[in-house]
């Protein structure tokens, strides 16, 4: 079951980065993200009601749902959507793949789990890999602060996601119901984003362009309802650090799509950068269990 959840999550989230790029433009970012999670929340509540699994939550549950909303269903995506203004979506997925390293840093900071030498080696490899992925922009004559701004925004979004991992793991350790908590968290995230939109003076209407609407539905139903719940189920089953293995493979899917649809151009430095990012994560955490079992089965 863990293997199935793992690869479904990789496939879904590896494709959502391109769909995010299709949403950026006419509709303000907070409005786009808000409608994504509003639709996702409504769909998930409807599924739970149909299955008669819509249970009431305790005050503690709602607090956890609110924290998840801030980390996983609002602020992180405000950053990711905004970053697509500065570089291809596949590069954002590369930055996002540093989530396992940020998870370990958070455990060091919050739970005093001191990282070992292996972790430090992997963290350095991952950081150098990200720098190499952006090397062509760094050394370009057209380089400006926008690239650094986009990179910084992506890192902030990834950190929010990492904190959400820890919140979800804590919630599931307390036997909180996964799907109802997620449905409320998405709803809270949507309300938070709509409030931000109104404060900024944005209308809550969104583009009716076919590509935009298709991306919105895909992100709300497949990317959010299915993708997040398979991922959070993995967090509950195998823990946040191991579940974050999924992010190691996201860039390979996302960059492949970015090459075809966004014209991302590969260079030797970007290729070496991807290898270092993936290798750095694997250095920290080792090979994922599904890949280990697949390899041993072939021996």
PDB file of N, CA, C and O in Angstrom, residues 62-125:
ATOM      1  N   UNK A  62      -9.635  21.236  15.289  1.00  0.00           N
ATOM      2  CA  UNK A  62      -9.789  22.463  14.509  1.00  0.00           C
ATOM      3  C   UNK A  62      -8.546  23.350  14.603  1.00  0.00           C
ATOM      4  O   UNK A  62      -8.180  24.020  13.623  1.00  0.00           O
ATOM      5  N   UNK A  63      -7.874  23.344  15.739  1.00  0.00           N
ATOM      6  CA  UNK A  63      -6.618  24.086  15.862  1.00  0.00           C
ATOM      7  C   UNK A  63      -5.572  23.520  14.914  1.00  0.00           C
ATOM      8  O   UNK A  63      -4.837  24.265  14.248  1.00  0.00           O
ATOM      9  N   UNK A  64      -5.487  22.185  14.875  1.00  0.00           N
ATOM     10  CA  UNK A  64      -4.543  21.539  13.972  1.00  0.00           C
ATOM     11  C   UNK A  64      -4.902  21.838  12.519  1.00  0.00           C
ATOM     12  O   UNK A  64      -4.034  22.079  11.677  1.00  0.00           O
ATOM     13  N   UNK A  65      -6.213  21.820  12.211  1.00  0.00           N
ATOM     14  CA  UNK A  65      -6.660  22.114  10.849  1.00  0.00           C
ATOM     15  C   UNK A  65      -6.279  23.540  10.454  1.00  0.00           C
ATOM     16  O   UNK A  65      -5.874  23.800   9.312  1.00  0.00           O
ATOM     17  N   UNK A  66      -6.393  24.475  11.399  1.00  0.00           N
ATOM     18  CA  UNK A  66      -6.023  25.865  11.118  1.00  0.00           C
ATOM     19  C   UNK A  66      -4.531  25.990  10.847  1.00  0.00           C
ATOM     20  O   UNK A  66      -4.099  26.733   9.949  1.00  0.00           O
ATOM     21  N   UNK A  67      -3.718  25.257  11.621  1.00  0.00           N
ATOM     22  CA  UNK A  67      -2.264  25.276  11.389  1.00  0.00           C
ATOM     23  C   UNK A  67      -1.922  24.667  10.035  1.00  0.00           C
ATOM     24  O   UNK A  67      -1.068  25.187   9.299  1.00  0.00           O
ATOM     25  N   UNK A  68      -2.579  23.570   9.701  1.00  0.00           N
ATOM     26  CA  UNK A  68      -2.368  22.955   8.388  1.00  0.00           C
ATOM     27  C   UNK A  68      -2.755  23.919   7.273  1.00  0.00           C
ATOM     28  O   UNK A  68      -2.093  23.987   6.231  1.00  0.00           O
ATOM     29  N   UNK A  69      -3.850  24.669   7.492  1.00  0.00           N
ATOM     30  CA  UNK A  69      -4.300  25.635   6.487  1.00  0.00           C
ATOM     31  C   UNK A  69      -3.211  26.668   6.206  1.00  0.00           C
ATOM     32  O   UNK A  69      -2.944  27.004   5.050  1.00  0.00           O
ATOM     33  N   UNK A  70      -2.569  27.163   7.255  1.00  0.00           N
ATOM     34  CA  UNK A  70      -1.543  28.187   7.086  1.00  0.00           C
ATOM     35  C   UNK A  70      -0.277  27.639   6.430  1.00  0.00           C
ATOM     36  O   UNK A  70       0.393  28.357   5.674  1.00  0.00           O
ATOM     37  N   UNK A  71       0.037  26.380   6.713  1.00  0.00           N
ATOM     38  CA  UNK A  71       1.295  25.803   6.214  1.00  0.00           C
ATOM     39  C   UNK A  71       1.151  25.107   4.862  1.00  0.00           C
ATOM     40  O   UNK A  71       2.011  25.259   3.977  1.00  0.00           O
ATOM     41  N   UNK A  72       0.073  24.336   4.681  1.00  0.00           N
ATOM     42  CA  UNK A  72      -0.055  23.487   3.498  1.00  0.00           C
ATOM     43  C   UNK A  72      -1.054  23.984   2.469  1.00  0.00           C
ATOM     44  O   UNK A  72      -0.952  23.629   1.289  1.00  0.00           O
ATOM     45  N   UNK A  73      -2.029  24.784   2.898  1.00  0.00           N
ATOM     46  CA  UNK A  73      -3.127  25.117   1.998  1.00  0.00           C
ATOM     47  C   UNK A  73      -3.318  26.616   1.799  1.00  0.00           C
ATOM     48  O   UNK A  73      -4.432  27.063   1.535  1.00  0.00           O
ATOM     49  N   UNK A  74      -2.265  27.379   1.942  1.00  0.00           N
ATOM     50  CA  UNK A  74      -2.377  28.823   1.671  1.00  0.00           C
ATOM     51  C   UNK A  74      -1.013  29.460   1.440  1.00  0.00           C
ATOM     52  O   UNK A  74      -0.610  29.677   0.288  1.00  0.00           O
ATOM     53  N   UNK A  75      -0.281  29.737   2.527  1.00  0.00           N
ATOM     54  CA  UNK A  75       0.952  30.518   2.414  1.00  0.00           C
ATOM     55  C   UNK A  75       2.001  29.867   1.522  1.00  0.00           C
ATOM     56  O   UNK A  75       2.689  30.564   0.768  1.00  0.00           O
ATOM     57  N   UNK A  76       2.137  28.546   1.610  1.00  0.00           N
ATOM     58  CA  UNK A  76       3.129  27.890   0.756  1.00  0.00           C
ATOM     59  C   UNK A  76       2.791  28.065  -0.715  1.00  0.00           C
ATOM     60  O   UNK A  76       3.669  28.349  -1.550  1.00  0.00           O
ATOM     61  N   UNK A  77       1.507  27.956  -1.071  1.00  0.00           N
ATOM     62  CA  UNK A  77       1.132  28.077  -2.477  1.00  0.00           C
ATOM     63  C   UNK A  77       1.104  29.530  -2.946  1.00  0.00           C
ATOM     64  O   UNK A  77       1.310  29.786  -4.144  1.00  0.00           O
ATOM     65  N   UNK A  78       0.864  30.472  -2.053  1.00  0.00           N
ATOM     66  CA  UNK A  78       1.032  31.873  -2.429  1.00  0.00           C
ATOM     67  C   UNK A  78       2.459  32.095  -2.927  1.00  0.00           C
ATOM     68  O   UNK A  78       2.696  32.795  -3.926  1.00  0.00           O
ATOM     69  N   UNK A  79       3.406  31.473  -2.245  1.00  0.00           N
ATOM     70  CA  UNK A  79       4.814  31.595  -2.641  1.00  0.00           C
ATOM     71  C   UNK A  79       5.088  30.888  -3.966  1.00  0.00           C
ATOM     72  O   UNK A  79       5.724  31.461  -4.867  1.00  0.00           O
ATOM     73  N   UNK A  80       4.595  29.656  -4.109  1.00  0.00           N
ATOM     74  CA  UNK A  80       4.887  28.898  -5.323  1.00  0.00           C
ATOM     75  C   UNK A  80       4.261  29.547  -6.559  1.00  0.00           C
ATOM     76  O   UNK A  80       4.884  29.620  -7.622  1.00  0.00           O
ATOM     77  N   UNK A  81       3.020  30.002  -6.439  1.00  0.00           N
ATOM     78  CA  UNK A  81       2.365  30.660  -7.572  1.00  0.00           C
ATOM     79  C   UNK A  81       3.115  31.941  -7.933  1.00  0.00           C
ATOM     80  O   UNK A  81       3.323  32.240  -9.113  1.00  0.00           O
ATOM     81  N   UNK A  82       3.495  32.705  -6.915  1.00  0.00           N
ATOM     82  CA  UNK A  82       4.200  33.965  -7.170  1.00  0.00           C
ATOM     83  C   UNK A  82       5.544  33.712  -7.845  1.00  0.00           C
ATOM     84  O   UNK A  82       5.967  34.474  -8.724  1.00  0.00           O
ATOM     85  N   UNK A  83       6.222  32.631  -7.472  1.00  0.00           N
ATOM     86  CA  UNK A  83       7.548  32.341  -8.026  1.00  0.00           C
ATOM     87  C   UNK A  83       7.508  32.023  -9.516  1.00  0.00           C
ATOM     88  O   UNK A  83       8.504  32.205 -10.223  1.00  0.00           O
ATOM     89  N   UNK A  84       6.352  31.557 -10.012  1.00  0.00           N
ATOM     90  CA  UNK A  84       6.264  31.230 -11.441  1.00  0.00           C
ATOM     91  C   UNK A  84       6.348  32.475 -12.319  1.00  0.00           C
ATOM     92  O   UNK A  84       6.514  32.360 -13.536  1.00  0.00           O
ATOM     93  N   UNK A  85       6.266  33.654 -11.720  1.00  0.00           N
ATOM     94  CA  UNK A  85       6.454  34.891 -12.480  1.00  0.00           C
ATOM     95  C   UNK A  85       7.924  35.068 -12.867  1.00  0.00           C
ATOM     96  O   UNK A  85       8.228  35.845 -13.777  1.00  0.00           O
ATOM     97  N   UNK A  86       8.822  34.375 -12.170  1.00  0.00           N
ATOM     98  CA  UNK A  86      10.246  34.648 -12.320  1.00  0.00           C
ATOM     99  C   UNK A  86      11.031  33.572 -13.066  1.00  0.00           C
ATOM    100  O   UNK A  86      12.076  33.858 -13.635  1.00  0.00           O
ATOM    101  N   UNK A  87      10.556  32.311 -13.035  1.00  0.00           N
ATOM    102  CA  UNK A  87      11.247  31.255 -13.772  1.00  0.00           C
ATOM    103  C   UNK A  87      10.321  30.062 -13.972  1.00  0.00           C
ATOM    104  O   UNK A  87       9.245  30.004 -13.373  1.00  0.00           O
ATOM    105  N   UNK A  88      10.697  29.103 -14.852  1.00  0.00           N
ATOM    106  CA  UNK A  88       9.819  27.973 -15.177  1.00  0.00           C
ATOM    107  C   UNK A  88       9.406  27.170 -13.949  1.00  0.00           C
ATOM    108  O   UNK A  88      10.142  27.061 -12.968  1.00  0.00           O
ATOM    109  N   UNK A  89       8.218  26.585 -14.044  1.00  0.00           N
ATOM    110  CA  UNK A  89       7.653  25.831 -12.917  1.00  0.00           C
ATOM    111  C   UNK A  89       8.534  24.656 -12.505  1.00  0.00           C
ATOM    112  O   UNK A  89       8.577  24.288 -11.333  1.00  0.00           O
ATOM    113  N   UNK A  90       9.239  24.056 -13.463  1.00  0.00           N
ATOM    114  CA  UNK A  90      10.096  22.919 -13.130  1.00  0.00           C
ATOM    115  C   UNK A  90      11.200  23.283 -12.162  1.00  0.00           C
ATOM    116  O   UNK A  90      11.608  22.466 -11.325  1.00  0.00           O
ATOM    117  N   UNK A  91      11.706  24.525 -12.248  1.00  0.00           N
ATOM    118  CA  UNK A  91      12.755  24.957 -11.328  1.00  0.00           C
ATOM    119  C   UNK A  91      12.221  25.133  -9.917  1.00  0.00           C
ATOM    120  O   UNK A  91      12.935  24.911  -8.938  1.00  0.00           O
ATOM    121  N   UNK A  92      10.951  25.534  -9.797  1.00  0.00           N
ATOM    122  CA  UNK A  92      10.341  25.640  -8.467  1.00  0.00           C
ATOM    123  C   UNK A  92      10.270  24.255  -7.827  1.00  0.00           C
ATOM    124  O   UNK A  92      10.496  24.095  -6.627  1.00  0.00           O
ATOM    125  N   UNK A  93       9.975  23.239  -8.651  1.00  0.00           N
ATOM    126  CA  UNK A  93       9.931  21.871  -8.139  1.00  0.00           C
ATOM    127  C   UNK A  93      11.302  21.429  -7.633  1.00  0.00           C
ATOM    128  O   UNK A  93      11.400  20.659  -6.673  1.00  0.00           O
ATOM    129  N   UNK A  94      12.371  21.925  -8.270  1.00  0.00           N
ATOM    130  CA  UNK A  94      13.730  21.596  -7.810  1.00  0.00           C
ATOM    131  C   UNK A  94      13.960  22.175  -6.417  1.00  0.00           C
ATOM    132  O   UNK A  94      14.471  21.497  -5.517  1.00  0.00           O
ATOM    133  N   UNK A  95      13.578  23.436  -6.228  1.00  0.00           N
ATOM    134  CA  UNK A  95      13.720  24.057  -4.906  1.00  0.00           C
ATOM    135  C   UNK A  95      12.866  23.302  -3.889  1.00  0.00           C
ATOM    136  O   UNK A  95      13.305  23.028  -2.759  1.00  0.00           O
ATOM    137  N   UNK A  96      11.662  22.932  -4.288  1.00  0.00           N
ATOM    138  CA  UNK A  96      10.746  22.209  -3.408  1.00  0.00           C
ATOM    139  C   UNK A  96      11.317  20.869  -2.965  1.00  0.00           C
ATOM    140  O   UNK A  96      10.998  20.372  -1.885  1.00  0.00           O
ATOM    141  N   UNK A  97      12.194  20.294  -3.796  1.00  0.00           N
ATOM    142  CA  UNK A  97      12.763  18.983  -3.449  1.00  0.00           C
ATOM    143  C   UNK A  97      13.698  19.061  -2.250  1.00  0.00           C
ATOM    144  O   UNK A  97      14.147  18.022  -1.743  1.00  0.00           O
ATOM    145  N   UNK A  98      13.994  20.282  -1.783  1.00  0.00           N
ATOM    146  CA  UNK A  98      14.796  20.429  -0.568  1.00  0.00           C
ATOM    147  C   UNK A  98      13.959  20.223   0.693  1.00  0.00           C
ATOM    148  O   UNK A  98      14.495  20.285   1.801  1.00  0.00           O
ATOM    149  N   UNK A  99      12.669  19.956   0.547  1.00  0.00           N
ATOM    150  CA  UNK A  99      11.784  19.778   1.709  1.00  0.00           C
ATOM    151  C   UNK A  99      12.276  18.725   2.701  1.00  0.00           C
ATOM    152  O   UNK A  99      12.196  18.948   3.914  1.00  0.00           O
ATOM    153  N   UNK A 100      12.787  17.562   2.245  1.00  0.00           N
ATOM    154  CA  UNK A 100      13.264  16.584   3.231  1.00  0.00           C
ATOM    155  C   UNK A 100      14.390  17.128   4.109  1.00  0.00           C
ATOM    156  O   UNK A 100      14.458  16.822   5.302  1.00  0.00           O
ATOM    157  N   UNK A 101      15.269  17.941   3.518  1.00  0.00           N
ATOM    158  CA  UNK A 101      16.360  18.532   4.291  1.00  0.00           C
ATOM    159  C   UNK A 101      15.811  19.549   5.280  1.00  0.00           C
ATOM    160  O   UNK A 101      16.235  19.608   6.444  1.00  0.00           O
ATOM    161  N   UNK A 102      14.831  20.338   4.862  1.00  0.00           N
ATOM    162  CA  UNK A 102      14.206  21.292   5.774  1.00  0.00           C
ATOM    163  C   UNK A 102      13.458  20.574   6.893  1.00  0.00           C
ATOM    164  O   UNK A 102      13.427  21.044   8.034  1.00  0.00           O
ATOM    165  N   UNK A 103      12.854  19.418   6.578  1.00  0.00           N
ATOM    166  CA  UNK A 103      12.207  18.616   7.620  1.00  0.00           C
ATOM    167  C   UNK A 103      13.205  18.239   8.703  1.00  0.00           C
ATOM    168  O   UNK A 103      12.922  18.337   9.912  1.00  0.00           O
ATOM    169  N   UNK A 104      14.370  17.791   8.265  1.00  0.00           N
ATOM    170  CA  UNK A 104      15.398  17.387   9.227  1.00  0.00           C
ATOM    171  C   UNK A 104      15.899  18.584  10.030  1.00  0.00           C
ATOM    172  O   UNK A 104      16.148  18.480  11.239  1.00  0.00           O
ATOM    173  N   UNK A 105      16.045  19.742   9.398  1.00  0.00           N
ATOM    174  CA  UNK A 105      16.457  20.948  10.113  1.00  0.00           C
ATOM    175  C   UNK A 105      15.421  21.353  11.147  1.00  0.00           C
ATOM    176  O   UNK A 105      15.762  21.793  12.255  1.00  0.00           O
ATOM    177  N   UNK A 106      14.139  21.213  10.789  1.00  0.00           N
ATOM    178  CA  UNK A 106      13.081  21.534  11.749  1.00  0.00           C
ATOM    179  C   UNK A 106      13.113  20.598  12.951  1.00  0.00           C
ATOM    180  O   UNK A 106      12.877  21.026  14.085  1.00  0.00           O
ATOM    181  N   UNK A 107      13.385  19.310  12.701  1.00  0.00           N
ATOM    182  CA  UNK A 107      13.490  18.365  13.808  1.00  0.00           C
ATOM    183  C   UNK A 107      14.683  18.717  14.699  1.00  0.00           C
ATOM    184  O   UNK A 107      14.629  18.535  15.926  1.00  0.00           O
ATOM    185  N   UNK A 108      15.743  19.207  14.093  1.00  0.00           N
ATOM    186  CA  UNK A 108      16.920  19.649  14.848  1.00  0.00           C
ATOM    187  C   UNK A 108      16.564  20.845  15.719  1.00  0.00           C
ATOM    188  O   UNK A 108      16.877  20.899  16.903  1.00  0.00           O
ATOM    189  N   UNK A 109      15.844  21.822  15.114  1.00  0.00           N
ATOM    190  CA  UNK A 109      15.496  23.055  15.813  1.00  0.00           C
ATOM    191  C   UNK A 109      14.429  22.827  16.877  1.00  0.00           C
ATOM    192  O   UNK A 109      14.552  23.285  18.019  1.00  0.00           O
ATOM    193  N   UNK A 110      13.371  22.076  16.530  1.00  0.00           N
ATOM    194  CA  UNK A 110      12.220  21.948  17.417  1.00  0.00           C
ATOM    195  C   UNK A 110      12.335  20.792  18.399  1.00  0.00           C
ATOM    196  O   UNK A 110      11.793  20.853  19.498  1.00  0.00           O
ATOM    197  N   UNK A 111      12.990  19.706  17.983  1.00  0.00           N
ATOM    198  CA  UNK A 111      13.053  18.525  18.837  1.00  0.00           C
ATOM    199  C   UNK A 111      14.474  18.167  19.236  1.00  0.00           C
ATOM    200  O   UNK A 111      14.715  17.092  19.789  1.00  0.00           O
ATOM    201  N   UNK A 112      15.413  19.034  18.937  1.00  0.00           N
ATOM    202  CA  UNK A 112      16.816  18.889  19.361  1.00  0.00           C
ATOM    203  C   UNK A 112      17.452  17.591  18.867  1.00  0.00           C
ATOM    204  O   UNK A 112      18.298  17.013  19.552  1.00  0.00           O
ATOM    205  N   UNK A 113      17.030  17.131  17.668  1.00  0.00           N
ATOM    206  CA  UNK A 113      17.653  15.956  17.075  1.00  0.00           C
ATOM    207  C   UNK A 113      18.838  16.417  16.239  1.00  0.00           C
ATOM    208  O   UNK A 113      18.697  16.841  15.100  1.00  0.00           O
ATOM    209  N   UNK A 114      20.036  16.337  16.805  1.00  0.00           N
ATOM    210  CA  UNK A 114      21.228  16.864  16.145  1.00  0.00           C
ATOM    211  C   UNK A 114      21.547  16.084  14.874  1.00  0.00           C
ATOM    212  O   UNK A 114      21.645  14.853  14.904  1.00  0.00           O
ATOM    213  N   UNK A 115      21.703  16.783  13.728  1.00  0.00           N
ATOM    214  CA  UNK A 115      22.025  16.080  12.478  1.00  0.00           C
ATOM    215  C   UNK A 115      23.444  15.525  12.504  1.00  0.00           C
ATOM    216  O   UNK A 115      24.337  16.114  13.103  1.00  0.00           O
ATOM    217  N   UNK A 116      23.631  14.389  11.836  1.00  0.00           N
ATOM    218  CA  UNK A 116      24.962  13.793  11.788  1.00  0.00           C
ATOM    219  C   UNK A 116      25.733  14.274  10.561  1.00  0.00           C
ATOM    220  O   UNK A 116      25.260  15.094   9.781  1.00  0.00           O
ATOM    221  N   UNK A 117      26.933  13.720  10.391  1.00  0.00           N
ATOM    222  CA  UNK A 117      27.787  14.145   9.283  1.00  0.00           C
ATOM    223  C   UNK A 117      27.153  13.841   7.933  1.00  0.00           C
ATOM    224  O   UNK A 117      27.273  14.617   6.985  1.00  0.00           O
ATOM    225  N   UNK A 118      26.450  12.718   7.850  1.00  0.00           N
ATOM    226  CA  UNK A 118      25.796  12.338   6.591  1.00  0.00           C
ATOM    227  C   UNK A 118      24.772  13.386   6.181  1.00  0.00           C
ATOM    228  O   UNK A 118      24.674  13.769   5.012  1.00  0.00           O
ATOM    229  N   UNK A 119      24.008  13.859   7.171  1.00  0.00           N
ATOM    230  CA  UNK A 119      23.022  14.900   6.874  1.00  0.00           C
ATOM    231  C   UNK A 119      23.699  16.159   6.348  1.00  0.00           C
ATOM    232  O   UNK A 119      23.245  16.761   5.366  1.00  0.00           O
ATOM    233  N   UNK A 120      24.769  16.590   7.000  1.00  0.00           N
ATOM    234  CA  UNK A 120      25.442  17.812   6.591  1.00  0.00           C
ATOM    235  C   UNK A 120      25.970  17.679   5.167  1.00  0.00           C
ATOM    236  O   UNK A 120      25.886  18.619   4.373  1.00  0.00           O
ATOM    237  N   UNK A 121      26.504  16.507   4.835  1.00  0.00           N
ATOM    238  CA  UNK A 121      27.002  16.282   3.478  1.00  0.00           C
ATOM    239  C   UNK A 121      25.861  16.390   2.462  1.00  0.00           C
ATOM    240  O   UNK A 121      25.990  17.039   1.416  1.00  0.00           O
ATOM    241  N   UNK A 122      24.730  15.753   2.771  1.00  0.00           N
ATOM    242  CA  UNK A 122      23.587  15.788   1.866  1.00  0.00           C
ATOM    243  C   UNK A 122      23.027  17.191   1.720  1.00  0.00           C
ATOM    244  O   UNK A 122      22.633  17.606   0.615  1.00  0.00           O
ATOM    245  N   UNK A 123      22.974  17.943   2.837  1.00  0.00           N
ATOM    246  CA  UNK A 123      22.450  19.294   2.787  1.00  0.00           C
ATOM    247  C   UNK A 123      23.309  20.190   1.897  1.00  0.00           C
ATOM    248  O   UNK A 123      22.792  20.992   1.113  1.00  0.00           O
ATOM    249  N   UNK A 124      24.629  20.047   2.001  1.00  0.00           N
ATOM    250  CA  UNK A 124      25.533  20.838   1.163  1.00  0.00           C
ATOM    251  C   UNK A 124      25.351  20.471  -0.308  1.00  0.00           C
ATOM    252  O   UNK A 124      25.299  21.340  -1.189  1.00  0.00           O
ATOM    253  N   UNK A 125      25.235  19.168  -0.593  1.00  0.00           N
ATOM    254  CA  UNK A 125      25.024  18.726  -1.977  1.00  0.00           C
ATOM    255  C   UNK A 125      23.732  19.310  -2.543  1.00  0.00           C
ATOM    256  O   UNK A 125      23.694  19.795  -3.685  1.00  0.00           O
TER     257      UNK A 125
END
